[in-house]
Amino acid sequence: MFTMTPTIMRNLLNPPATRRYPTVVRPPFENARGEIVNDIQICTFCGVCAVKCPSQCITVDKKSATWTCNPFACVYCGVCAESCLSGSLHQKNDYRKPVREKTMIVLQGEIIKKEVKSHEPADVPQE
Amino acid sequence: MIVSDIPVCPENIVGETAKIKVEGYRFVTLTCVELDETRVDVLYHFDRDYQMKHLRMTVLKDTPIPSISPVYFAAFLVENEIQDLFGIRFQGLAIDYDRTLYLAEDVKAAPFCKYVVLKTSATLNTPGENPS
Amino acid sequence: MTKTIIPFGPQHPVLPEPVHLQLTLQDEVITEAIPAFGYVHRGLEKLAEIRDFQQMIYVVERICGICSMIHAMCYCQGLEEMMGIDVPPRARFLRVIWSELHRIHSHLLWMGLFADSFGFESLFMQCWKIREKILDIDEATTGNRVVISVNVIGGVRKDLNAEQIHWILSELKDVEKETLRLETTIMTDYTVKKRTVGKGVLTRQQAYELGLVGPVLRASGIAQDSRMLGYAAFNEIDFAPVVETDGDCYARCKVRFREIFQSIDLIRQAIAKMPDGELAVKVKGRPEGEVVSRVEQPRGEVFYYIKANGKKNLERVRVRTPTFANVPALLAMLPGMWLSDVPVIVLSIDPCISCTER
């Protein structure tokens, strides 16, 4: 009898276990796996991330130097950032914020000079 | 553990399973592996004191297999699953969902087959069939 | 007496997962129960054809949210055996720690849902509040709360440092203390006993013949636990299965409570015995052959059959999840019970339908 009462009393006297979320945000853990960011200046468009990604949410086009990621298909496993050869991909420790519309992350890099020059003039502006 | 198996055929599968049950084995599951356009491997897994025993049966896709659910009742669920996913039919199921466990009623295809299967409603029953 | 057929699920207030039971009733007593599935079949086994064997680790992890790490561990162990890889000792101990953390949080989650099934809402909240501590440990050490993705073929991806280990031990002490407090509540409460004792009884013989696994089997008096196989580092840790003999819902609850304390003890042992060393070995080549791998999940034994033919993609990955093996228990337990006991009995096997259908 009344075995739950001490627990209930303790809960009554202690502060709530939950937070008032949008106003009170807990700082993220140091190595939490959050959003993926690509430093497009360093990216060599080798395509390793696109090959390794288990959810196949990354597309890399070497010719036009674009790196595209679908953040809504991403499972945040961190394999791409771990396998990135140039060190341009890394993961933030904060999660992606909710949005109203689904959008793709499209990053336009500089076309590497010795790449097929005749194919396309290298005047694509950076985004 | 690497699979080392005992070959069986549709004629003696129920007998073999009954023997295994008498030996005190626990039913684990069935596995269906597609080999090519016409053949599949059906593996039966049993366990006793952490030691596993595997039976392997290579059958044609359109040959109905006798169900082992009269021996091990629990087998009805996995046999129904294989029926759904690979299009192989089991005879004498304790509870037969008739390919509606996972699939809708009107689906005729076998979604887990890599090779296209031509479903014939009147299955070619070849009782003497015992491949490999 | 007229027969009535009542559909239970797929959407039901106490069952968070879509399973449909067609219950035939005579008055208020169930005479027959037929389960129906097919609401969450995702065909993850089929994905092995288009994802390579390294990517499949992250696919199999998503078969079940609650036992995610253990699915990946089972898959990796299978491939490691096939490819003849020796996992470094530290990685094996880390696998034990994370898998036992998963067991604790799965059992606490179940405990909450079980309390909810007989209307004990405050207990439900209390269980999930404790569980949050474990999820925080997961997030701080691996980066994710539930699907922690730490396994790779040949080892693990993350390490624990001394500071984290110290913190884990102090958190576990809190978890142990609070769970103990809940145990006295749930196991001695008059109402809880009224709703669980003698409900859904499975005899030892029945449980064995139906091929049940996990706490459901152990509550019926059979000491079958795949951890006895000594995978990961379980062969170097003092371990014996938890067994109860009554075979009813109360016994299943008791088994799970005792397993929480056992898991805490196993983590402490693993931390004490964990050697230093590397985390993973390099994997060369591609798998070829057939392998069967089994590990113990919170819900019971999971079974993997993997067939590879030396290509990048595996030929077949077959997963027999614990709930799949435990569904026949429902058909044996429900007849003869009252309609009002259905939620309690169904939840007592800890059903995970996403697991079952994959």
Short mmCIF file of C-alpha atoms in Angstrom, two decimals, chain C residues 31-292:
data_model
loop_
_atom_site.label_atom_id
_atom_site.label_comp_id
_atom_site.label_asym_id
_atom_site.label_seq_id
_atom_site.Cartn_x
_atom_site.Cartn_y
_atom_site.Cartn_z
CA THR C 31 -11.84 -18.54 -27.59
CA GLU C 32 -9.58 -17.82 -30.52
CA ALA C 33 -7.07 -15.16 -31.55
CA ILE C 34 -5.66 -14.77 -35.05
CA PRO C 35 -2.96 -12.16 -35.60
CA ALA C 36 -2.62 -10.24 -38.85
CA PHE C 37 0.38 -8.25 -39.99
CA GLY C 38 1.47 -6.29 -42.99
CA TYR C 39 1.10 -2.71 -41.86
CA VAL C 40 4.79 -1.84 -41.56
CA HIS C 41 6.59 -4.22 -43.89
CA ARG C 42 9.52 -2.28 -45.32
CA GLY C 43 11.48 -4.97 -47.15
CA LEU C 44 14.78 -4.15 -45.47
CA GLU C 45 16.18 -7.60 -46.22
CA LYS C 46 15.68 -6.88 -49.88
CA LEU C 47 17.81 -3.74 -49.58
CA ALA C 48 20.88 -6.00 -49.35
CA GLU C 49 20.71 -6.17 -53.13
CA ILE C 50 21.40 -2.50 -53.67
CA ARG C 51 23.38 -1.54 -50.57
CA ASP C 52 26.87 -2.96 -50.13
CA PHE C 53 27.79 -5.03 -47.10
CA GLN C 54 29.29 -2.05 -45.25
CA GLN C 55 26.20 0.10 -45.78
CA MET C 56 23.96 -2.73 -44.62
CA ILE C 57 25.19 -2.18 -41.05
CA TYR C 58 23.22 1.05 -40.97
CA VAL C 59 20.25 -0.55 -42.68
CA VAL C 60 19.93 -3.46 -40.26
CA GLU C 61 20.27 -1.02 -37.39
CA ARG C 62 17.03 0.53 -38.49
CA ILE C 63 15.07 -2.71 -38.34
CA CYS C 64 14.30 -1.85 -34.75
CA GLY C 65 14.81 1.43 -33.01
CA ILE C 66 15.09 0.01 -29.53
CA CYS C 67 17.59 -2.77 -30.12
CA SER C 68 19.37 -0.98 -32.96
CA MET C 69 22.91 -1.44 -31.71
CA ILE C 70 22.37 -5.12 -31.05
CA HIS C 71 21.07 -5.73 -34.57
CA ALA C 72 24.21 -4.16 -35.99
CA MET C 73 26.37 -6.11 -33.58
CA CYS C 74 24.79 -9.38 -34.65
CA TYR C 75 25.25 -8.54 -38.32
CA CYS C 76 28.87 -7.47 -37.83
CA GLN C 77 29.67 -10.56 -35.79
CA GLY C 78 28.27 -12.72 -38.58
CA LEU C 79 30.41 -11.05 -41.21
CA GLU C 80 33.47 -11.04 -38.95
CA GLU C 81 33.12 -14.76 -38.55
CA MET C 82 32.69 -15.23 -42.28
CA MET C 83 35.75 -13.12 -43.10
CA GLY C 84 37.85 -14.48 -40.25
CA ILE C 85 38.37 -11.16 -38.50
CA ASP C 86 39.47 -11.01 -34.88
CA VAL C 87 37.87 -8.09 -33.10
CA PRO C 88 40.19 -6.23 -30.69
CA PRO C 89 39.40 -6.94 -27.02
CA ARG C 90 38.55 -3.33 -26.17
CA ALA C 91 35.98 -3.25 -28.96
CA ARG C 92 34.40 -6.44 -27.66
CA PHE C 93 34.03 -4.96 -24.18
CA LEU C 94 32.64 -1.71 -25.57
CA ARG C 95 30.06 -3.72 -27.47
CA VAL C 96 28.99 -5.35 -24.21
CA ILE C 97 28.63 -1.96 -22.53
CA TRP C 98 26.51 -0.43 -25.27
CA SER C 99 24.39 -3.51 -25.80
CA GLU C 100 23.62 -3.72 -22.09
CA LEU C 101 22.75 -0.02 -22.03
CA HIS C 102 20.30 -0.79 -24.80
CA ARG C 103 18.84 -3.63 -22.79
CA ILE C 104 18.29 -1.37 -19.79
CA HIS C 105 16.54 1.33 -21.78
CA SER C 106 14.46 -1.19 -23.72
CA HIS C 107 13.28 -2.85 -20.52
CA LEU C 108 12.48 0.51 -18.94
CA LEU C 109 10.52 1.51 -22.02
CA TRP C 110 8.63 -1.76 -21.88
CA MET C 111 8.00 -1.34 -18.18
CA GLY C 112 6.41 2.03 -18.88
CA LEU C 113 4.21 0.70 -21.66
CA PHE C 114 3.23 -2.25 -19.53
CA ALA C 115 2.22 0.04 -16.67
CA ASP C 116 0.27 2.07 -19.20
CA SER C 117 -1.53 -1.07 -20.42
CA PHE C 118 -3.23 -1.44 -17.05
CA GLY C 119 -3.72 2.26 -16.63
CA PHE C 120 -0.88 3.13 -14.26
CA GLU C 121 0.05 6.37 -16.01
CA SER C 122 2.32 7.88 -13.37
CA LEU C 123 4.44 4.76 -13.32
CA PHE C 124 4.71 4.99 -17.11
CA MET C 125 6.10 8.50 -16.85
CA GLN C 126 8.44 7.50 -14.05
CA CYS C 127 9.93 4.63 -16.07
CA TRP C 128 10.52 6.87 -19.08
CA LYS C 129 12.08 9.50 -16.87
CA ILE C 130 14.69 6.99 -15.70
CA ARG C 131 15.19 5.78 -19.26
CA GLU C 132 16.15 9.30 -20.27
CA LYS C 133 19.36 8.98 -18.25
CA ILE C 134 20.43 5.99 -20.35
CA LEU C 135 19.59 7.81 -23.56
CA ASP C 136 21.76 10.70 -22.40
CA ILE C 137 24.64 8.30 -21.84
CA ASP C 138 24.13 6.99 -25.37
CA GLU C 139 24.08 10.44 -26.85
CA ALA C 140 27.09 11.70 -24.95
CA THR C 141 29.23 8.68 -25.74
CA THR C 142 28.21 7.86 -29.29
CA GLY C 143 26.44 10.86 -30.71
CA ASN C 144 22.91 9.58 -31.04
CA ARG C 145 20.20 8.78 -28.55
CA VAL C 146 18.84 5.55 -29.88
CA VAL C 147 20.25 4.49 -33.24
CA ILE C 148 23.81 4.81 -32.07
CA SER C 149 25.67 3.40 -35.11
CA VAL C 150 28.83 2.39 -33.28
CA ASN C 151 29.45 -0.94 -34.92
CA VAL C 152 31.63 -1.51 -37.95
CA ILE C 153 32.89 -4.77 -39.31
CA GLY C 154 36.03 -5.41 -37.28
CA GLY C 155 35.25 -3.33 -34.22
CA VAL C 156 33.57 -0.16 -33.03
CA ARG C 157 33.74 3.48 -34.08
CA LYS C 158 33.72 5.27 -30.75
CA ASP C 159 35.66 5.04 -27.53
CA LEU C 160 34.98 5.85 -23.91
CA ASN C 161 37.43 7.99 -21.99
CA ALA C 162 38.05 7.85 -18.25
CA GLU C 163 35.85 10.84 -17.55
CA GLN C 164 32.92 9.35 -19.45
CA ILE C 165 33.32 6.02 -17.67
CA HIS C 166 33.22 7.75 -14.33
CA TRP C 167 30.07 9.62 -15.36
CA ILE C 168 28.40 6.45 -16.69
CA LEU C 169 29.03 4.68 -13.39
CA SER C 170 27.55 7.50 -11.35
CA GLU C 171 24.50 7.73 -13.63
CA LEU C 172 24.02 3.98 -13.40
CA LYS C 173 24.01 4.24 -9.64
CA ASP C 174 21.10 6.68 -9.90
CA VAL C 175 19.30 4.46 -12.39
CA GLU C 176 19.73 1.48 -10.10
CA LYS C 177 18.43 3.37 -7.10
CA GLU C 178 15.37 4.71 -8.89
CA THR C 179 14.58 1.41 -10.59
CA LEU C 180 14.77 -0.35 -7.24
CA ARG C 181 12.23 2.11 -5.91
CA LEU C 182 9.94 1.38 -8.85
CA GLU C 183 10.40 -2.33 -8.47
CA THR C 184 8.99 -2.28 -4.95
CA THR C 185 6.06 -0.28 -6.27
CA ILE C 186 5.22 -2.41 -9.26
CA MET C 187 5.95 -5.81 -7.76
CA THR C 188 4.10 -5.36 -4.47
CA ASP C 189 1.18 -3.24 -5.61
CA TYR C 190 -2.20 -4.86 -5.08
CA THR C 191 -3.70 -3.61 -8.36
CA VAL C 192 -0.68 -4.61 -10.41
CA LYS C 193 -0.75 -8.09 -8.94
CA LYS C 194 -4.47 -8.37 -9.61
CA ARG C 195 -3.91 -7.53 -13.26
CA THR C 196 -0.83 -9.68 -13.90
CA VAL C 197 -0.64 -12.73 -11.63
CA GLY C 198 -1.99 -15.83 -13.35
CA LYS C 199 -2.66 -14.01 -16.64
CA GLY C 200 -1.40 -15.53 -19.87
CA VAL C 201 0.25 -18.52 -18.29
CA LEU C 202 2.64 -20.52 -20.43
CA THR C 203 3.97 -23.78 -19.11
CA ARG C 204 7.59 -24.77 -19.54
CA GLN C 205 6.62 -27.39 -22.12
CA GLN C 206 4.48 -24.97 -24.15
CA ALA C 207 7.13 -22.27 -24.14
CA TYR C 208 9.79 -24.66 -25.39
CA GLU C 209 7.64 -26.22 -28.11
CA LEU C 210 6.50 -22.87 -29.45
CA GLY C 211 10.15 -21.88 -29.89
CA LEU C 212 9.82 -18.76 -27.78
CA VAL C 213 12.79 -16.60 -26.94
CA GLY C 214 13.95 -14.08 -24.40
CA PRO C 215 12.18 -13.02 -21.20
CA VAL C 216 8.99 -14.83 -22.24
CA LEU C 217 10.87 -18.13 -22.36
CA ARG C 218 12.89 -17.43 -19.24
CA ALA C 219 9.75 -16.52 -17.28
CA SER C 220 8.50 -20.04 -17.99
CA GLY C 221 11.51 -21.60 -16.33
CA ILE C 222 13.89 -22.26 -19.21
CA ALA C 223 17.39 -20.85 -18.84
CA GLN C 224 17.98 -20.03 -22.49
CA ASP C 225 19.94 -16.86 -23.11
CA SER C 226 22.13 -16.36 -26.17
CA ARG C 227 24.61 -14.40 -24.10
CA MET C 228 25.69 -17.80 -22.83
CA LEU C 229 27.21 -18.35 -26.29
CA GLY C 230 29.93 -15.97 -25.11
CA TYR C 231 29.87 -13.57 -28.06
CA ALA C 232 31.52 -10.15 -27.74
CA ALA C 233 33.10 -10.28 -24.29
CA PHE C 234 30.37 -12.25 -22.51
CA ASN C 235 32.72 -15.22 -22.18
CA GLU C 236 35.00 -13.16 -19.96
CA ILE C 237 32.20 -11.81 -17.78
CA ASP C 238 30.40 -13.53 -14.97
CA PHE C 239 26.94 -14.17 -16.32
CA ALA C 240 23.99 -16.48 -15.69
CA PRO C 241 20.50 -16.19 -17.21
CA VAL C 242 17.66 -14.79 -15.12
CA VAL C 243 14.92 -17.38 -14.70
CA GLU C 244 11.45 -17.31 -13.19
CA THR C 245 9.12 -20.28 -13.12
CA ASP C 246 5.54 -19.01 -12.96
CA GLY C 247 5.16 -18.27 -16.67
CA ASP C 248 2.57 -15.50 -16.24
CA CYS C 249 2.68 -11.76 -16.95
CA TYR C 250 3.93 -11.08 -13.43
CA ALA C 251 6.87 -13.44 -13.91
CA ARG C 252 7.77 -11.79 -17.22
CA CYS C 253 7.76 -8.43 -15.53
CA LYS C 254 9.96 -9.80 -12.77
CA VAL C 255 12.44 -11.26 -15.26
CA ARG C 256 12.79 -7.91 -16.96
CA PHE C 257 13.29 -6.06 -13.70
CA ARG C 258 15.96 -8.50 -12.63
CA GLU C 259 17.59 -8.17 -16.05
CA ILE C 260 17.87 -4.43 -15.62
CA PHE C 261 19.87 -4.94 -12.43
CA GLN C 262 21.85 -7.70 -14.08
CA SER C 263 22.68 -5.44 -17.03
CA ILE C 264 23.88 -2.72 -14.68
CA ASP C 265 26.10 -5.30 -13.04
CA LEU C 266 27.38 -6.51 -16.43
CA ILE C 267 28.28 -2.96 -17.45
CA ARG C 268 30.21 -2.51 -14.21
CA GLN C 269 32.04 -5.77 -14.79
CA ALA C 270 32.80 -4.87 -18.40
CA ILE C 271 34.12 -1.45 -17.39
CA ALA C 272 36.30 -3.01 -14.70
CA LYS C 273 37.76 -5.61 -17.04
CA MET C 274 38.03 -3.53 -20.20
CA PRO C 275 41.60 -3.52 -21.52
CA ASP C 276 43.23 -0.70 -23.45
CA GLY C 277 43.90 -1.12 -27.09
CA GLU C 278 42.74 -0.35 -30.56
CA LEU C 279 39.07 -0.07 -31.50
CA ALA C 280 38.85 -1.68 -34.90
CA VAL C 281 40.86 -3.67 -37.36
CA LYS C 282 41.01 -2.92 -41.05
CA VAL C 283 38.77 -5.02 -43.21
CA LYS C 284 40.18 -6.32 -46.45
CA GLY C 285 38.45 -8.29 -49.13
CA ARG C 286 34.85 -9.25 -49.52
CA PRO C 287 32.76 -11.78 -47.67
CA GLU C 288 32.02 -15.16 -49.15
CA GLY C 289 30.07 -18.07 -47.73
CA GLU C 290 27.15 -18.67 -45.43
CA VAL C 291 26.96 -17.80 -41.80
CA VAL C 292 24.47 -17.87 -38.95
#
